[in-house]
Amino acid sequence: LESFKTQVMGVCSPAAAGVAGKALTEQQVIEKVREIANENQQSLSREKCLQEELSSKLSKEKEASAKVEVFMKSLWELQ
């Protein structure tokens, strides 16, 4: 467990992990892990929003393409 804690502290704060006088407390590690988890959740939410936005734009693009195709077909028929 101590080895895991040391590894987590090293990942959370590489500069502080190697400095003897600046050892991280367990509470600081827990807070950093929470912070990382929250950032991850925010990133996932942002990714979901962007995927929905992309899907919507692709749908609108397909609709516009279909309309252009109908328009082009109508122009051909007029000629």
Short mmCIF file of C-alpha atoms in Angstrom, two decimals:
data_model
loop_
_atom_site.label_atom_id
_atom_site.label_comp_id
_atom_site.label_asym_id
_atom_site.label_seq_id
_atom_site.Cartn_x
_atom_site.Cartn_y
_atom_site.Cartn_z
CA LEU A 1 0.00 0.00 0.00
CA GLU A 2 2.84 2.37 0.83
CA SER A 3 4.45 1.65 -2.54
CA PHE A 4 1.18 2.37 -4.29
CA LYS A 5 0.80 5.59 -2.31
CA THR A 6 4.31 6.64 -3.32
CA GLN A 7 3.57 5.90 -6.97
CA VAL A 8 0.29 7.83 -6.84
CA MET A 9 2.03 10.76 -5.16
CA GLY A 10 4.68 10.69 -7.87
CA VAL A 11 2.03 10.82 -10.57
CA CYS A 12 0.00 13.50 -8.82
CA SER A 13 2.94 15.75 -8.09
CA PRO A 14 6.23 14.57 -9.58
CA ALA A 15 8.15 17.60 -8.31
CA ALA A 16 6.97 17.23 -4.72
CA ALA A 17 7.31 13.44 -4.60
CA GLY A 18 11.08 13.52 -4.90
CA VAL A 19 11.66 16.39 -2.46
CA ALA A 20 12.27 15.24 1.11
CA GLY A 21 10.93 18.34 2.86
CA LYS A 22 7.84 18.49 0.71
CA ALA A 23 6.24 15.10 1.29
CA LEU A 24 2.58 14.96 0.37
CA THR A 25 0.04 13.96 2.97
CA GLU A 26 -2.53 11.28 2.33
CA GLN A 27 -5.22 13.96 2.32
CA GLN A 28 -3.36 15.90 -0.38
CA VAL A 29 -3.10 12.73 -2.46
CA ILE A 30 -6.81 12.02 -1.99
CA GLU A 31 -7.68 15.58 -3.00
CA LYS A 32 -5.45 15.35 -6.07
CA VAL A 33 -7.05 12.04 -7.09
CA ARG A 34 -10.49 13.63 -6.64
CA GLU A 35 -9.39 16.59 -8.71
CA ILE A 36 -8.15 14.29 -11.47
CA ALA A 37 -11.37 12.27 -11.33
CA ASN A 38 -13.44 15.48 -11.60
CA GLU A 39 -11.35 16.68 -14.54
CA ASN A 40 -11.84 13.29 -16.18
CA GLN A 41 -15.62 13.52 -15.66
CA GLN A 42 -15.66 17.03 -17.13
CA SER A 43 -13.64 15.82 -20.11
CA LEU A 44 -16.06 12.95 -20.66
CA SER A 45 -19.02 15.34 -20.48
CA ARG A 46 -17.33 17.73 -22.91
CA GLU A 47 -16.55 14.82 -25.26
CA LYS A 48 -20.18 13.72 -25.15
CA CYS A 49 -21.36 17.27 -25.95
CA LEU A 50 -18.90 17.53 -28.83
CA GLN A 51 -20.01 14.15 -30.20
CA GLU A 52 -23.64 15.25 -30.05
CA GLU A 53 -22.75 18.53 -31.76
CA LEU A 54 -20.81 16.67 -34.46
CA SER A 55 -23.66 14.25 -34.98
CA SER A 56 -26.11 17.13 -35.33
CA LYS A 57 -23.88 18.93 -37.82
CA LEU A 58 -23.37 15.74 -39.85
CA SER A 59 -27.12 15.21 -39.93
CA LYS A 60 -27.66 18.79 -41.14
CA GLU A 61 -24.92 18.33 -43.73
CA LYS A 62 -26.58 15.16 -45.05
CA GLU A 63 -29.90 16.98 -45.22
CA ALA A 64 -28.32 19.89 -47.10
CA SER A 65 -26.58 17.48 -49.49
CA ALA A 66 -29.87 15.75 -50.20
CA LYS A 67 -31.51 19.09 -50.93
CA VAL A 68 -28.67 20.09 -53.24
CA GLU A 69 -29.01 16.77 -55.04
CA VAL A 70 -32.74 17.33 -55.56
CA PHE A 71 -32.03 20.87 -56.75
CA MET A 72 -29.36 19.65 -59.19
CA LYS A 73 -31.74 16.97 -60.48
CA SER A 74 -34.40 19.62 -61.04
CA LEU A 75 -31.92 21.78 -62.93
CA TRP A 76 -30.98 18.86 -65.17
CA GLU A 77 -34.62 18.23 -65.93
CA LEU A 78 -35.14 21.89 -66.83
CA GLN A 79 -32.28 21.80 -69.30
#
